mmCIF file of C-alpha atoms in Angstrom:
data_model
loop_
_atom_site.group_PDB
_atom_site.id
_atom_site.type_symbol
_atom_site.label_atom_id
_atom_site.label_comp_id
_atom_site.label_asym_id
_atom_site.label_seq_id
_atom_site.Cartn_x
_atom_site.Cartn_y
_atom_site.Cartn_z
ATOM 1 C CA MET A 1 -13.140 -7.713 -9.436
ATOM 2 C CA GLN A 2 -13.067 -10.414 -11.723
ATOM 3 C CA THR A 3 -11.710 -11.482 -15.499
ATOM 4 C CA HIS A 4 -12.466 -14.849 -16.840
ATOM 5 C CA ARG A 5 -9.516 -16.264 -14.981
ATOM 6 C CA LEU A 6 -8.713 -13.844 -12.251
ATOM 7 C CA THR A 7 -10.984 -13.116 -9.160
ATOM 8 C CA ILE A 8 -10.052 -10.466 -6.300
ATOM 9 C CA THR A 9 -12.247 -10.374 -3.516
ATOM 10 C CA GLU A 10 -11.963 -7.904 -0.781
ATOM 11 C CA LEU A 11 -12.821 -9.641 2.491
ATOM 12 C CA ALA A 12 -11.787 -6.954 5.149
ATOM 13 C CA ASP A 13 -10.049 -3.579 5.377
ATOM 14 C CA CYS A 14 -9.826 -0.644 7.806
ATOM 15 C CA ASP A 15 -7.524 2.490 7.616
ATOM 16 C CA GLY A 16 -4.231 1.475 6.096
ATOM 17 C CA CYS A 17 -4.871 -2.266 5.317
ATOM 18 C CA ALA A 18 -6.854 -4.817 3.424
ATOM 19 C CA VAL A 19 -7.483 -8.576 3.025
ATOM 20 C CA LEU A 20 -7.953 -9.565 -0.385
ATOM 21 C CA ARG A 21 -8.771 -12.864 -1.550
ATOM 22 C CA VAL A 22 -6.882 -13.497 -5.211
ATOM 23 C CA THR A 23 -8.376 -16.681 -6.894
ATOM 24 C CA GLY A 24 -7.713 -18.159 -10.032
ATOM 25 C CA GLU A 25 -4.431 -17.756 -12.592
ATOM 26 C CA LEU A 26 -2.538 -14.850 -12.011
ATOM 27 C CA ASP A 27 -0.052 -14.707 -15.497
ATOM 28 C CA GLN A 28 0.781 -12.447 -18.243
ATOM 29 C CA ALA A 29 -3.361 -11.913 -19.681
ATOM 30 C CA CYS A 30 -4.222 -10.976 -15.753
ATOM 31 C CA GLU A 31 -1.802 -8.759 -14.827
ATOM 32 C CA GLU A 32 -2.988 -5.576 -15.690
ATOM 33 C CA PHE A 33 -6.268 -6.221 -14.326
ATOM 34 C CA PHE A 34 -4.518 -7.022 -11.521
ATOM 35 C CA LEU A 35 -2.592 -4.077 -11.063
ATOM 36 C CA ARG A 36 -5.526 -1.637 -11.969
ATOM 37 C CA ALA A 37 -8.001 -3.636 -9.588
ATOM 38 C CA LEU A 38 -4.914 -2.416 -6.303
ATOM 39 C CA GLY A 39 -4.074 0.787 -8.156
ATOM 40 C CA PRO A 40 -7.145 2.319 -5.967
ATOM 41 C CA LEU A 41 -6.678 0.652 -2.683
ATOM 42 C CA LEU A 42 -2.944 2.209 -2.945
ATOM 43 C CA GLY A 43 -4.099 5.242 -3.856
ATOM 44 C CA ALA A 44 -6.662 5.593 -0.958
ATOM 45 C CA GLY A 45 -3.849 5.342 1.329
ATOM 46 C CA HIS A 46 -3.676 1.559 2.262
ATOM 47 C CA ARG A 47 0.305 0.956 3.241
ATOM 48 C CA TYR A 48 -0.913 -2.713 4.463
ATOM 49 C CA LEU A 49 -2.150 -5.456 1.858
ATOM 50 C CA VAL A 50 -2.987 -9.443 2.793
ATOM 51 C CA LEU A 51 -3.483 -11.341 -0.027
ATOM 52 C CA ASP A 52 -4.991 -15.014 0.615
ATOM 53 C CA VAL A 53 -3.739 -16.959 -1.966
ATOM 54 C CA THR A 54 -5.253 -20.171 -1.287
ATOM 55 C CA ALA A 55 -7.306 -20.526 -4.179
ATOM 56 C CA LEU A 56 -4.428 -18.931 -6.745
ATOM 57 C CA VAL A 57 -3.765 -22.105 -8.738
ATOM 58 C CA PHE A 58 -1.027 -20.445 -11.150
ATOM 59 C CA CYS A 59 1.227 -17.656 -11.061
ATOM 60 C CA ASP A 60 3.674 -17.252 -13.520
ATOM 61 C CA SER A 61 7.137 -14.923 -13.798
ATOM 62 C CA ARG A 62 4.482 -12.205 -14.948
ATOM 63 C CA GLY A 63 2.398 -12.949 -12.061
ATOM 64 C CA LEU A 64 5.772 -12.693 -10.051
ATOM 65 C CA ASN A 65 6.693 -9.717 -11.089
ATOM 66 C CA CYS A 66 3.010 -7.953 -10.090
ATOM 67 C CA LEU A 67 3.300 -8.901 -6.825
ATOM 68 C CA LEU A 68 7.362 -7.731 -6.555
ATOM 69 C CA ALA A 69 5.397 -4.184 -7.891
ATOM 70 C CA ILE A 70 3.263 -3.966 -5.768
ATOM 71 C CA ARG A 71 5.404 -5.007 -2.556
ATOM 72 C CA TRP A 72 7.998 -1.844 -4.138
ATOM 73 C CA LEU A 73 5.373 0.759 -3.777
ATOM 74 C CA LEU A 74 4.309 -0.660 -0.631
ATOM 75 C CA GLU A 75 7.322 -0.152 1.117
ATOM 76 C CA ARG A 76 7.985 3.485 -0.633
ATOM 77 C CA ARG A 77 5.295 4.047 1.724
ATOM 78 C CA HIS A 78 6.619 2.036 4.808
ATOM 79 C CA GLY A 79 4.006 -0.048 4.231
ATOM 80 C CA LYS A 80 4.222 -4.477 3.669
ATOM 81 C CA LEU A 81 2.664 -6.963 1.334
ATOM 82 C CA LEU A 82 1.820 -10.448 2.869
ATOM 83 C CA LEU A 83 0.860 -13.523 1.410
ATOM 84 C CA ALA A 84 -1.352 -15.850 3.203
ATOM 85 C CA GLY A 85 -1.759 -19.307 2.616
ATOM 86 C CA ALA A 86 0.545 -20.341 -0.614
ATOM 87 C CA GLY A 87 0.085 -23.296 -2.560
ATOM 88 C CA ARG A 88 3.072 -25.963 -3.257
ATOM 89 C CA ARG A 89 3.313 -24.054 -6.600
ATOM 90 C CA LEU A 90 3.376 -20.559 -5.647
ATOM 91 C CA THR A 91 5.954 -21.224 -2.716
ATOM 92 C CA GLU A 92 7.994 -23.066 -5.064
ATOM 93 C CA LEU A 93 8.220 -20.244 -7.453
ATOM 94 C CA LEU A 94 8.758 -17.966 -4.629
ATOM 95 C CA ALA A 95 12.081 -20.248 -3.957
ATOM 96 C CA GLN A 96 13.357 -20.611 -7.243
ATOM 97 C CA THR A 97 13.260 -17.505 -7.532
ATOM 98 C CA GLY A 98 14.528 -16.380 -4.610
ATOM 99 C CA SER A 99 12.065 -14.262 -3.188
ATOM 100 C CA THR A 100 10.666 -15.423 0.163
ATOM 101 C CA GLU A 101 12.123 -12.940 1.451
ATOM 102 C CA LEU A 102 10.534 -10.516 -0.700
ATOM 103 C CA LEU A 103 7.207 -11.913 -0.386
ATOM 104 C CA PRO A 104 7.100 -13.214 3.001
ATOM 105 C CA VAL A 105 4.187 -16.071 3.243
ATOM 106 C CA ARG A 106 2.356 -17.167 6.522
ATOM 107 C CA PRO A 107 -0.356 -20.349 6.485
ATOM 108 C CA THR A 108 -2.828 -18.115 7.468
ATOM 109 C CA VAL A 109 -4.234 -14.558 6.978
ATOM 110 C CA LEU A 110 -4.828 -14.661 11.106
ATOM 111 C CA GLN A 111 -1.014 -15.635 11.210
ATOM 112 C CA ALA A 112 0.023 -12.633 8.502
ATOM 113 C CA LEU A 113 -2.740 -9.948 10.497
ATOM 114 C CA LYS A 114 -0.165 -10.759 13.278
ATOM 115 C CA ASP A 115 3.018 -9.276 11.266
ATOM 116 C CA LEU A 116 1.620 -5.893 11.236
ATOM 117 C CA PRO A 117 1.572 -3.223 13.822
ATOM 118 C CA ALA A 118 -1.328 -3.627 15.764
ATOM 119 C CA ALA A 119 -3.587 0.016 14.641
ATOM 120 C CA TYR A 120 -3.253 -1.794 10.972
ATOM 121 C CA ARG A 121 -5.137 -4.687 11.562
ATOM 122 C CA PRO A 122 -8.990 -5.146 10.489
ATOM 123 C CA ALA A 123 -11.004 -7.327 12.128
ATOM 124 C CA TRP A 124 -10.641 -11.059 11.740
ATOM 125 C CA PRO A 125 -12.388 -12.751 10.810
ATOM 126 C CA PRO A 126 -14.740 -10.205 9.805
ATOM 127 C CA ALA A 127 -18.098 -10.378 10.111
ATOM 128 C CA PRO A 128 -20.384 -11.803 7.071
ATOM 129 C CA HIS A 129 -21.833 -8.151 5.910
ATOM 130 C CA ILE A 130 -18.459 -6.491 6.299
ATOM 131 C CA GLY A 131 -17.152 -8.431 3.109
ATOM 132 C CA LYS A 132 -17.863 -6.134 0.121
ATOM 133 C CA GLY A 133 -17.399 -9.169 -2.307
ATOM 134 C CA ALA A 134 -15.575 -8.727 -5.552
ATOM 135 C CA ILE A 135 -13.968 -5.774 -7.043
ATOM 136 C CA ARG A 136 -15.945 -5.161 -10.309
ATOM 137 C CA ASP A 137 -13.253 -4.056 -13.325
ATOM 138 C CA PRO A 138 -14.446 -0.692 -14.449
ATOM 139 C CA TRP A 139 -13.641 -1.086 -17.675
ATOM 140 C CA GLN A 140 -16.012 -3.965 -17.888
ATOM 141 C CA PRO A 141 -19.730 -3.736 -18.609
ATOM 142 C CA LYS A 142 -22.305 -4.732 -15.388
ATOM 143 C CA PRO A 143 -23.561 -7.291 -15.658
ATOM 144 C CA ASP A 144 -27.299 -7.034 -17.169
ATOM 145 C CA SER A 145 -28.398 -7.350 -13.289
ATOM 146 C CA GLN A 146 -26.780 -4.405 -12.079
ATOM 147 C CA ARG A 147 -27.864 -2.256 -15.346
ATOM 148 C CA GLY A 148 -31.761 -1.893 -13.684
ATOM 149 C CA THR A 149 -32.862 -4.182 -17.198
ATOM 150 C CA GLN A 150 -36.041 -6.380 -16.472
ATOM 151 C CA ALA A 151 -37.414 -9.959 -18.158
ATOM 152 C CA GLY A 152 -40.204 -9.701 -19.965
#
């Protein structure tokens, strides 16, 4: 799923856990999109989420609130949200707001997955054909290539 500034790609999943790559900017303009994209995963029973944020180039207080909201929902299900590969800016934001204990950061997805119960760890790294790709925003029209239109 993506907006012009934020892309969320599912990299791996199993019963109860999903690994997602978050790319771009997580701020006020993208918060509704972010929460709407993760909602179906939580609704499907995922208790654990690992967000690969290595390509997240910007996150402000509204983006942080989104992460904290997802964490709160997962905690209510006795689950967990882990971040992997946070850059300097996100790490500083977490430290400045006292959120480092609430939103644990691990250097890599593999290290984040090791913090989860073994029964909830998807295979990592995923096989190339397993990744489901970008999660499409259901409120946005499908690209022409997916509508069945033909040039000519």
